[in-house]
mmCIF file of C-alpha atoms and ligand atoms in Angstrom:
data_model
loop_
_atom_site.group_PDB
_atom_site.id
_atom_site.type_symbol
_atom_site.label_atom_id
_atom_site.label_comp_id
_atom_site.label_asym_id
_atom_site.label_seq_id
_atom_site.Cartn_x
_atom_site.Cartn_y
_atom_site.Cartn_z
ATOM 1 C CA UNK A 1257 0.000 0.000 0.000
ATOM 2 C CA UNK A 1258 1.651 3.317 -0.783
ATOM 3 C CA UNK A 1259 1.960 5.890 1.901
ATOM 4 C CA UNK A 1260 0.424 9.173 1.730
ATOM 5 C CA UNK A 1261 3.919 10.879 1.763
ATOM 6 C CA UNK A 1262 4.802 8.944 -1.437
ATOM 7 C CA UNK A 1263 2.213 10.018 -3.403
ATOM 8 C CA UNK A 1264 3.492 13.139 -4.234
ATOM 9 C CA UNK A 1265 6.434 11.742 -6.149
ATOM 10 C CA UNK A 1266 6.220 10.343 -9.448
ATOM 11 C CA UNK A 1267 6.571 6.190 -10.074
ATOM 12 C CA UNK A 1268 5.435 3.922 -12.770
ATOM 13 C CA UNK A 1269 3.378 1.945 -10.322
ATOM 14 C CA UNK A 1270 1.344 4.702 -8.481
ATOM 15 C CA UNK A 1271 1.234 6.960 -11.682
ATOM 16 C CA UNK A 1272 -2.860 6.739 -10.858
ATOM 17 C CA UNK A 1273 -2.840 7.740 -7.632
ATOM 18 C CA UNK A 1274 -0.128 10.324 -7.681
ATOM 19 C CA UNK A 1275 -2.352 12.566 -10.302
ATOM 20 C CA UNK A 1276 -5.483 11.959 -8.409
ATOM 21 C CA UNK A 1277 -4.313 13.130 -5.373
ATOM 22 C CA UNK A 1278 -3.810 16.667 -6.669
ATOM 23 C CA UNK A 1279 -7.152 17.197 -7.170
ATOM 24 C CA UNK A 1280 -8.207 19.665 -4.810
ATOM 25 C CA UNK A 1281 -11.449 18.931 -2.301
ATOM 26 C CA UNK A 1282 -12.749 21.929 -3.483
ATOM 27 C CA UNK A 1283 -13.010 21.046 -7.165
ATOM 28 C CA UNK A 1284 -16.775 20.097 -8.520
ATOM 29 C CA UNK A 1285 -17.760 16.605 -6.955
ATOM 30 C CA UNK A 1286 -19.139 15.378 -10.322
ATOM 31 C CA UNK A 1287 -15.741 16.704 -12.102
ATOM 32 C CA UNK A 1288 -13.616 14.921 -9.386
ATOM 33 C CA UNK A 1289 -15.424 11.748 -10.141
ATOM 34 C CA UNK A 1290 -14.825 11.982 -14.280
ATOM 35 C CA UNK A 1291 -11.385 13.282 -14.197
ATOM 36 C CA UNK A 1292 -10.446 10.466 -11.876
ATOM 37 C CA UNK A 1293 -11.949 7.921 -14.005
ATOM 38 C CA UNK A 1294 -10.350 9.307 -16.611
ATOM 39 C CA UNK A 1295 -6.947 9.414 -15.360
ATOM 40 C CA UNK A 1296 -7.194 5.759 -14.371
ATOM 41 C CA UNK A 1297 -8.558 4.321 -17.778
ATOM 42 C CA UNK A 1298 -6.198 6.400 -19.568
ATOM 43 C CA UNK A 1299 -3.096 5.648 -17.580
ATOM 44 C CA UNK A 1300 -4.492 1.880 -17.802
ATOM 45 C CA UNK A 1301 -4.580 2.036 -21.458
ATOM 46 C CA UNK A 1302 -0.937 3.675 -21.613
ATOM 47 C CA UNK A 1303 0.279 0.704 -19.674
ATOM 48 C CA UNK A 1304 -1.727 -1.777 -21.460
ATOM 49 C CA UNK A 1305 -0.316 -1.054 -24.971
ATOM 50 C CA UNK A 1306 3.604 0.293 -23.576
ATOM 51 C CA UNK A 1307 3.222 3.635 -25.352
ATOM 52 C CA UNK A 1308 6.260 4.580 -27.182
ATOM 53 C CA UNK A 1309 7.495 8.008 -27.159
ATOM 54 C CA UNK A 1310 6.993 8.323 -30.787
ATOM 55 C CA UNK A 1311 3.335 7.213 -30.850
ATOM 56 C CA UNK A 1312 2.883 9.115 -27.974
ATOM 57 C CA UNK A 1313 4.181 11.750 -30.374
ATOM 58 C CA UNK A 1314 1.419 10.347 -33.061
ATOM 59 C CA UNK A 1315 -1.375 10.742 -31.002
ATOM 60 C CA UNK A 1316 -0.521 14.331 -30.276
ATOM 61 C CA UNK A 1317 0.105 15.649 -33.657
ATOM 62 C CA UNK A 1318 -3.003 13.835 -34.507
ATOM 63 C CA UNK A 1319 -5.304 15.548 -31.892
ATOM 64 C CA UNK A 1320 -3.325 19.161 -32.928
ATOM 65 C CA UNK A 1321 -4.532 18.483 -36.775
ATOM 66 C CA UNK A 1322 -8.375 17.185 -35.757
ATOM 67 C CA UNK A 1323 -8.446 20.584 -33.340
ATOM 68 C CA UNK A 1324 -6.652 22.925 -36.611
ATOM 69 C CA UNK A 1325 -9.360 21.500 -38.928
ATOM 70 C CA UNK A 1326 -12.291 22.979 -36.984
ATOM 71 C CA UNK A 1327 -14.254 25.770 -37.972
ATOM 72 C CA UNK A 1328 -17.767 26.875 -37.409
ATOM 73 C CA UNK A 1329 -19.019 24.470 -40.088
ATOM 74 C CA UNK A 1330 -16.426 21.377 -39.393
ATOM 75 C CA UNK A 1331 -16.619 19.659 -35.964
ATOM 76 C CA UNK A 1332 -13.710 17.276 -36.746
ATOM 77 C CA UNK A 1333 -13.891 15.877 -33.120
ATOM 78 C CA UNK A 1334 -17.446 14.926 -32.987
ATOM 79 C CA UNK A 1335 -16.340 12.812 -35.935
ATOM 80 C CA UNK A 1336 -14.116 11.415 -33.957
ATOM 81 C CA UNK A 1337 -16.287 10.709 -31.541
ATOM 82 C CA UNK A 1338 -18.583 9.025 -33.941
ATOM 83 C CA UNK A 1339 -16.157 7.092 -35.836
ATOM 84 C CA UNK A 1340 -15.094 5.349 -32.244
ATOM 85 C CA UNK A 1341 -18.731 4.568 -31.352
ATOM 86 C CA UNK A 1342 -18.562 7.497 -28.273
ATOM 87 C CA UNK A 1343 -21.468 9.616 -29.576
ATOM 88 C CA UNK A 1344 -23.819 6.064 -29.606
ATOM 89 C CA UNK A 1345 -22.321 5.316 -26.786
ATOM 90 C CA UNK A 1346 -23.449 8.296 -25.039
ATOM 91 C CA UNK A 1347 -26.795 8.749 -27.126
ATOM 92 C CA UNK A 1348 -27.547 5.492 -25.590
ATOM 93 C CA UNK A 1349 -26.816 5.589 -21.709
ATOM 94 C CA UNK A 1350 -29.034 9.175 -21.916
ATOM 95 C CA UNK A 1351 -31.907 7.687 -23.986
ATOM 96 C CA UNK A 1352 -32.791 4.477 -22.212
ATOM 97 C CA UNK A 1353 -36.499 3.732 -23.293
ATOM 98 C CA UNK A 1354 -38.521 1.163 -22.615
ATOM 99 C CA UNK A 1355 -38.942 -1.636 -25.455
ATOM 100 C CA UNK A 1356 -41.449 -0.226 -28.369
ATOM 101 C CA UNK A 1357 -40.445 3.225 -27.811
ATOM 102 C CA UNK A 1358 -38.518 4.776 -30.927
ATOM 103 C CA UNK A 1359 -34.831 4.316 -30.369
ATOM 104 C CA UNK A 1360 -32.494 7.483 -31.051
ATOM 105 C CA UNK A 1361 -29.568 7.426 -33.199
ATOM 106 C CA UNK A 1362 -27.040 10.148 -33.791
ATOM 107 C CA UNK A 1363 -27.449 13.738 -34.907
ATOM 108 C CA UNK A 1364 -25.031 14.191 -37.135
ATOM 109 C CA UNK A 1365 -23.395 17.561 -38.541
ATOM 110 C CA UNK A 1366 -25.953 18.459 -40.851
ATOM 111 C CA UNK A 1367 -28.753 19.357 -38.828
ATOM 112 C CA UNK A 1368 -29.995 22.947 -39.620
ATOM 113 C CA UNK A 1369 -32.568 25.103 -37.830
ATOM 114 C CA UNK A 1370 -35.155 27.593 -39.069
ATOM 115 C CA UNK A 1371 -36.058 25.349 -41.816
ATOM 116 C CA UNK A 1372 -39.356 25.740 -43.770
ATOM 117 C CA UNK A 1373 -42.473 24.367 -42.126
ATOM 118 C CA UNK A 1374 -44.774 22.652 -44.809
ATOM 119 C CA UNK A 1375 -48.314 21.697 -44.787
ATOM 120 C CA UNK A 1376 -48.889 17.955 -44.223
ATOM 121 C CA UNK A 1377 -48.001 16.244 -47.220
ATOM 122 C CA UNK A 1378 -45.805 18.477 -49.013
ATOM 123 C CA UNK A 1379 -42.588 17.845 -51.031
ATOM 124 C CA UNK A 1380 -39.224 18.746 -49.200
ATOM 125 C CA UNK A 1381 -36.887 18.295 -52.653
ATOM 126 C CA UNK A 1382 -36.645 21.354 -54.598
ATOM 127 C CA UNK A 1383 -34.407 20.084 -56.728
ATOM 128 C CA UNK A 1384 -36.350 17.194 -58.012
ATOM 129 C CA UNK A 1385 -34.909 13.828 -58.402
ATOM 130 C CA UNK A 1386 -35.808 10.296 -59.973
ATOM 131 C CA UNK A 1387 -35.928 8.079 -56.817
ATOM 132 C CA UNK A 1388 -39.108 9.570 -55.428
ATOM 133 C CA UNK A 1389 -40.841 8.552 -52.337
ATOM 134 C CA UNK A 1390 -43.799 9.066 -49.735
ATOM 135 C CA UNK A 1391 -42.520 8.925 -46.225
ATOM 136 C CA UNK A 1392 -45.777 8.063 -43.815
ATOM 137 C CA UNK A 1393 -46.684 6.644 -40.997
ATOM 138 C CA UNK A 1394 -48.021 7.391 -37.326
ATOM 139 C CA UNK A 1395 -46.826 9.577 -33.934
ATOM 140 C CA UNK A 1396 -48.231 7.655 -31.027
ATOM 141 C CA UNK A 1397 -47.795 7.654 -27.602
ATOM 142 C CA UNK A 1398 -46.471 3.555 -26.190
ATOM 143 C CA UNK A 1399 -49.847 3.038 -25.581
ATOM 144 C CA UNK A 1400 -51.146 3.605 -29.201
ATOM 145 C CA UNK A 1401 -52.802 6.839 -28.621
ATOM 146 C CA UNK A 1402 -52.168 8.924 -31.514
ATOM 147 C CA UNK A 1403 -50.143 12.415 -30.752
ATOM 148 C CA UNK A 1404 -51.588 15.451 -31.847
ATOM 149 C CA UNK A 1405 -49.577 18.158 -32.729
ATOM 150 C CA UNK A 1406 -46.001 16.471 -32.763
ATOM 151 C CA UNK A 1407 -43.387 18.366 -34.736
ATOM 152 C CA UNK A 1408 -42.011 16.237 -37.146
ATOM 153 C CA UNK A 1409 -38.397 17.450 -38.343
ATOM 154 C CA UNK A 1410 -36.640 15.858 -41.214
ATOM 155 C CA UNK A 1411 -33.501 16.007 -43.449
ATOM 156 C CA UNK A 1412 -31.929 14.064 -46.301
ATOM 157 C CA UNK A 1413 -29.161 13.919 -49.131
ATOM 158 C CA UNK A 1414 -29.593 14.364 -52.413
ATOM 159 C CA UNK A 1415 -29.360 11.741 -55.013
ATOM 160 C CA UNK A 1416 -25.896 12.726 -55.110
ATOM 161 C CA UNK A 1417 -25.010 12.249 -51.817
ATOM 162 C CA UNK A 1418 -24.904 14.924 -50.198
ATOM 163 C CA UNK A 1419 -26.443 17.494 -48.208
ATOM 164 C CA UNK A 1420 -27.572 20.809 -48.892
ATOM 165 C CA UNK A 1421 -24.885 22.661 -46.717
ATOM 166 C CA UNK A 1422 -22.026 20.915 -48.224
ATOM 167 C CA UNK A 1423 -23.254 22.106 -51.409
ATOM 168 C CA UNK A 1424 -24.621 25.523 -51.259
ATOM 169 C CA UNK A 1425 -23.393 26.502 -54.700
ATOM 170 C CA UNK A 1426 -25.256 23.506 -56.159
ATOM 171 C CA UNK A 1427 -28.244 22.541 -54.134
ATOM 172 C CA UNK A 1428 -31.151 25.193 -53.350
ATOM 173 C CA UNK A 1429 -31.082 26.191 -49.110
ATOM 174 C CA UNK A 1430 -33.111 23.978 -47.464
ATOM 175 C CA UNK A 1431 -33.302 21.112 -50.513
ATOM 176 C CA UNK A 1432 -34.721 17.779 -48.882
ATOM 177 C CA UNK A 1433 -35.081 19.074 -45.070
ATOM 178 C CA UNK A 1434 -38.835 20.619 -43.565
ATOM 179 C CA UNK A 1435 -40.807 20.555 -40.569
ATOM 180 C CA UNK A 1436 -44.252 19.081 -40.122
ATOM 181 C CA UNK A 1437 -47.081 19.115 -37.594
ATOM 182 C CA UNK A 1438 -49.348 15.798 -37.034
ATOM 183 C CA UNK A 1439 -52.922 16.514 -36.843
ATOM 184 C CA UNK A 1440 -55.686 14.716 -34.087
ATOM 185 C CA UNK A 1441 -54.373 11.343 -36.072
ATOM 186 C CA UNK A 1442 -50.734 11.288 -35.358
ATOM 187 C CA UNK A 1443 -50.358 10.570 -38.860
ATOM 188 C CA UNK A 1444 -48.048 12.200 -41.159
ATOM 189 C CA UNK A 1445 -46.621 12.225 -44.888
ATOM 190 C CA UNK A 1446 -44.405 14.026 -47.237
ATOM 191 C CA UNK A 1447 -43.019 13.514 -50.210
ATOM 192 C CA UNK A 1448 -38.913 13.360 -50.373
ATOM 193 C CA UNK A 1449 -36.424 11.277 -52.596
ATOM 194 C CA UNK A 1450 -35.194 7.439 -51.362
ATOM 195 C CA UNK A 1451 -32.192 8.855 -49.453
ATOM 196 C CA UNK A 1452 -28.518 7.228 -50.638
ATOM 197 C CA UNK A 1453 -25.754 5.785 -49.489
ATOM 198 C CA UNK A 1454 -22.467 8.595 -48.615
ATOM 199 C CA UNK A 1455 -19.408 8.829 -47.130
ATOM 200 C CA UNK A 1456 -19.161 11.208 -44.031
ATOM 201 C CA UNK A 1457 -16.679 14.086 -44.347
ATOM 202 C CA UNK A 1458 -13.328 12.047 -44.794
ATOM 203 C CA UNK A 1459 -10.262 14.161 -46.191
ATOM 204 C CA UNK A 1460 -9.320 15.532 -42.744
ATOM 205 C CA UNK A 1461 -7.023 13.238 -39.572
ATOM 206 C CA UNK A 1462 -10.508 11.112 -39.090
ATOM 207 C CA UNK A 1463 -10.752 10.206 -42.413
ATOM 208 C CA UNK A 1464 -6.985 9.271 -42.549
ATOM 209 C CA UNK A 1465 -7.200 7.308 -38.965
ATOM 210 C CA UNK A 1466 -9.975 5.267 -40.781
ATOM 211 C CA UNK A 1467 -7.721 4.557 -44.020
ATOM 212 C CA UNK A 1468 -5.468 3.333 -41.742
ATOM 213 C CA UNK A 1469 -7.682 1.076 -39.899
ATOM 214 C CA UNK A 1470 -9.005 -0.355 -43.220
ATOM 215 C CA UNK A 1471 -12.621 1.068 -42.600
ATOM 216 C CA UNK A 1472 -14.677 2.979 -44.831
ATOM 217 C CA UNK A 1473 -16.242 6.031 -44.257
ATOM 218 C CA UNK A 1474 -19.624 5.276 -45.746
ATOM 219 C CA UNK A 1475 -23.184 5.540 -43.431
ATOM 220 C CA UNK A 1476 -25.869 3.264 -45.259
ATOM 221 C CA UNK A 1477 -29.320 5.595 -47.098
ATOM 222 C CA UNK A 1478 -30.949 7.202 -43.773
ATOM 223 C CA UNK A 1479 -33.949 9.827 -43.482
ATOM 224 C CA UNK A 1480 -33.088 11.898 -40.289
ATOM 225 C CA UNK A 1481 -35.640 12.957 -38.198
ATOM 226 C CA UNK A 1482 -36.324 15.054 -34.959
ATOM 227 C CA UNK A 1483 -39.766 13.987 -33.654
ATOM 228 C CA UNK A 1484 -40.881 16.207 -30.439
ATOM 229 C CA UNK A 1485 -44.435 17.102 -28.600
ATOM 230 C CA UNK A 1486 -45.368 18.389 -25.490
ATOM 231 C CA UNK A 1487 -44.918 16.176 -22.452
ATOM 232 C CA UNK A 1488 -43.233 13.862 -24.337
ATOM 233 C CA UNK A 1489 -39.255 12.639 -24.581
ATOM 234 C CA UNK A 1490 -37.802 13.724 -27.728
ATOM 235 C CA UNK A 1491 -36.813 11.531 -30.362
ATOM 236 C CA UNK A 1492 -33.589 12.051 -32.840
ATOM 237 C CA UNK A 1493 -33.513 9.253 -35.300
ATOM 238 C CA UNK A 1494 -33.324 7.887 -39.156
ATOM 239 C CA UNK A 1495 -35.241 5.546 -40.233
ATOM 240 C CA UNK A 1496 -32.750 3.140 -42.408
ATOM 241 C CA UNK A 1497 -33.257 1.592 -45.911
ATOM 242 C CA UNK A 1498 -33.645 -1.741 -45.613
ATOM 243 C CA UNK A 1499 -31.199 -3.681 -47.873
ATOM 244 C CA UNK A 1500 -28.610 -0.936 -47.973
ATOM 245 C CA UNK A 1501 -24.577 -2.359 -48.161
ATOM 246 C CA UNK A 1502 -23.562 -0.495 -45.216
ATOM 247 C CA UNK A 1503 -26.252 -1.147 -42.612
ATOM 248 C CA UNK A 1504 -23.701 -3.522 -41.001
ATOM 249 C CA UNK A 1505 -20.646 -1.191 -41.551
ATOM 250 C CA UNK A 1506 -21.646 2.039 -41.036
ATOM 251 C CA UNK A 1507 -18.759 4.579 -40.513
ATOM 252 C CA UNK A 1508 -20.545 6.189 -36.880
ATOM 253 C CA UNK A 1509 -22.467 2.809 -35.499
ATOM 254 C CA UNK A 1510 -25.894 4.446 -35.886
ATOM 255 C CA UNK A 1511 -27.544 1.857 -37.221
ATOM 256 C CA UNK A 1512 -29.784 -0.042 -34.430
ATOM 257 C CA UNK A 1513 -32.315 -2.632 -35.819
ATOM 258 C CA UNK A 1514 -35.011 -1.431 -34.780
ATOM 259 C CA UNK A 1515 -35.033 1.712 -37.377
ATOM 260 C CA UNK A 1516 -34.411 -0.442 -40.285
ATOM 261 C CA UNK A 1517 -37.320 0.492 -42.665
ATOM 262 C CA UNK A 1518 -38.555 -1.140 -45.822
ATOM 263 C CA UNK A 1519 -38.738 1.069 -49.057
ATOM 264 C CA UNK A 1520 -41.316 -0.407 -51.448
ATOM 265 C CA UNK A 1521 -41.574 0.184 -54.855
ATOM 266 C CA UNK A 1522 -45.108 1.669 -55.644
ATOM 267 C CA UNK A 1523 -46.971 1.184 -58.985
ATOM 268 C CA UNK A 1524 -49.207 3.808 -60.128
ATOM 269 C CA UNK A 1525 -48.057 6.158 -57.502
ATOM 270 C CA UNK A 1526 -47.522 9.739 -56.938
ATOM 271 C CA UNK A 1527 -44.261 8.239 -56.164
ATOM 272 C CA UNK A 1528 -42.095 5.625 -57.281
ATOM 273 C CA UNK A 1529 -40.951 4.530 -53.570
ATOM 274 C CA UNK A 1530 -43.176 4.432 -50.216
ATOM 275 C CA UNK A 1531 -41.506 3.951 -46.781
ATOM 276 C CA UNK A 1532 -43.967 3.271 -43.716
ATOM 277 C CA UNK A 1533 -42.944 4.115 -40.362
ATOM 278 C CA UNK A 1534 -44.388 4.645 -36.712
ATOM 279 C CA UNK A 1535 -42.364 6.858 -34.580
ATOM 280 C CA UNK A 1536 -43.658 5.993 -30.852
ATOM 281 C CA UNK A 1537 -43.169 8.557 -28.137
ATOM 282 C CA UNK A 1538 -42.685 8.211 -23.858
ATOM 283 C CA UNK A 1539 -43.914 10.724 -22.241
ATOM 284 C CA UNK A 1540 -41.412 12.590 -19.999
ATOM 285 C CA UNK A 1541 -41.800 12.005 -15.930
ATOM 286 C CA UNK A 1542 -44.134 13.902 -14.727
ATOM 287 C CA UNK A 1543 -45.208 15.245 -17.370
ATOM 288 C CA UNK A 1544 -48.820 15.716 -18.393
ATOM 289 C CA UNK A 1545 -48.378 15.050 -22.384
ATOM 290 C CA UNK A 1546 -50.493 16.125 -24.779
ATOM 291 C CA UNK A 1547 -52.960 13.192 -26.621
ATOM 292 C CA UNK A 1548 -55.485 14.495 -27.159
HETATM 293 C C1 LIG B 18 -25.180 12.135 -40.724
HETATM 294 O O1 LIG B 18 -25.917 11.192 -40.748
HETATM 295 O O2 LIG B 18 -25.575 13.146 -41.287
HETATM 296 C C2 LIG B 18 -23.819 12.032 -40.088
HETATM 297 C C3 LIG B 18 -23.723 11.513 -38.806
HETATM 298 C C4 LIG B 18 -22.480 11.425 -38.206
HETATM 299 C C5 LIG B 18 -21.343 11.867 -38.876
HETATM 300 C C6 LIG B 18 -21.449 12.390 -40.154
HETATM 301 C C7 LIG B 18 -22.711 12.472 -40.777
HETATM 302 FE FE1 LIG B 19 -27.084 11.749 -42.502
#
């Protein structure tokens, strides 16, 4: 057992406890707790794999290069976080539902608010496209009661693959994204295009990390959506095309079963493709909700 007068000075063995015993007992209780965590698994995982100075070296230039490639429209270390299955990770442990509720997925980058808000059943491409297809289905509560007045907000790529922010010299503002609000029914539908297949942003230190891992950077054909009502937990998803090549690959982990949907062809349609799919809603604790 180390004494507390050895602590102070630096050995392989104690490394742990010698950094964790700086922390003052005035620091934040729930920072104490992290820090120390952290501090232990990463000293652990220094030990584990015998560091060398030059990867050591590595990992730092690496972290300078994912920090110098942020801006205000590139959040290289989310990416990170994605690509290493932290941001499902996390998603996860703060969105425990019970079974039948909606499961969340990531966000992603391309989120954007202030976007149009259409009347039920509108078209969201303004761009047009070949692949067209009715999104539908249901906001209930776990019960089955239908939700009135949800807000339904969703976002795709183009045929192309890609959204409209990485192209704003090519796409129109706002091209496959809007915001909808269920009636007494729950129900919704709009018109979009069958989303594709696309790599995420890969020419910066996360996209090289991956080449060097031998992974792709591809997420498998995903509609986003945001689906919120009063009293209610809010749910940030995709519903998934069913069949796509990277549903057991994808780049981020955001694929869950559960949100796999089926695409269906349609004859004599307004559109070529129809996708079916309830989003079900818990209500918060103590909340009232809103079903009526
Ligand atoms: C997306 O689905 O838009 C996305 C999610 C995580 C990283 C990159 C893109
Ligand atoms: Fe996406």
């Amino acid at each position: 057992m180390t004494q507390p007068s050895d602590i102070a000075y630096f050995t392989e063995a104690a490394s742990v406890e010698t950094v964790n015993d700086r922390v003052s007992d005035m620091a934040d209780a729930r920072l104490k707790i992290v820090m120390n965590s952290l501090v232990r698994h990463l000293h652990a995982f220094v030990k584990d794999v015998e560091l060398t100075q030059d990867e050591w070296g590595v990992a730092v230039d690496f972290l300078t290069r994912t920090g110098q490639i942020c801006d205000g429209n590139r959040q290289e270390f989310i990416l990170l976080s994605d690509v290493l299955g932290v941001s499902m990770l996390v998603d996860a442990i703060n969105n425990r539902r019970p079974s039948g509720a909606t499961e969340n997925t990531v966000l992603g980058p391309f989120h954007v608010d202030g976007v149009p808000e259409y009347e039920m059943g509108a078209n969201i491409t303004q761009q047009g496209g070949r692949e067209t297809c009715r999104f539908e289905g249901q906001v209930t509560d776990l019960d089955g009661t239908p939700i009135k007045g949800a807000r339904i907000d969703v976002w795709s790529d183009s045929e192309d693959g890609f959204y409209d922010v990485q192209q704003p010299d090519i796409q129109p503002r706002h091209n496959n994204r809007g915001v909808f609000t269920t009636g007494p029914d729950g129900r919704y539908w709009f018109d979009g295009i069958k989303p594709v297949s696309y790599p995420i942003p890969d020419d910066g230190p996360v996209g090289q990390m991956l080449g060097h891992l031998g992974r792709h950077p591809y997420r498998p054909a995903h509609m986003h959506f945001i689906v919120s009502a009063d009293g209610h937990e809010t749910v940030t998803t995709h519903t998934f095309v069913a069949g796509d090549d990277y549903l057991t690959s994808d780049a981020v982990f955001g694929v869950k079963k559960t949100l796999i949907a089926d695409f269906e062809p349609v004859t004599n349609g307004e559109t070529l493709w129809r996708s079916r799919y309830d989003f079900v809603l818990t209500r918060k604790e103590g909340g009232a909700g809103d079903a009526d």
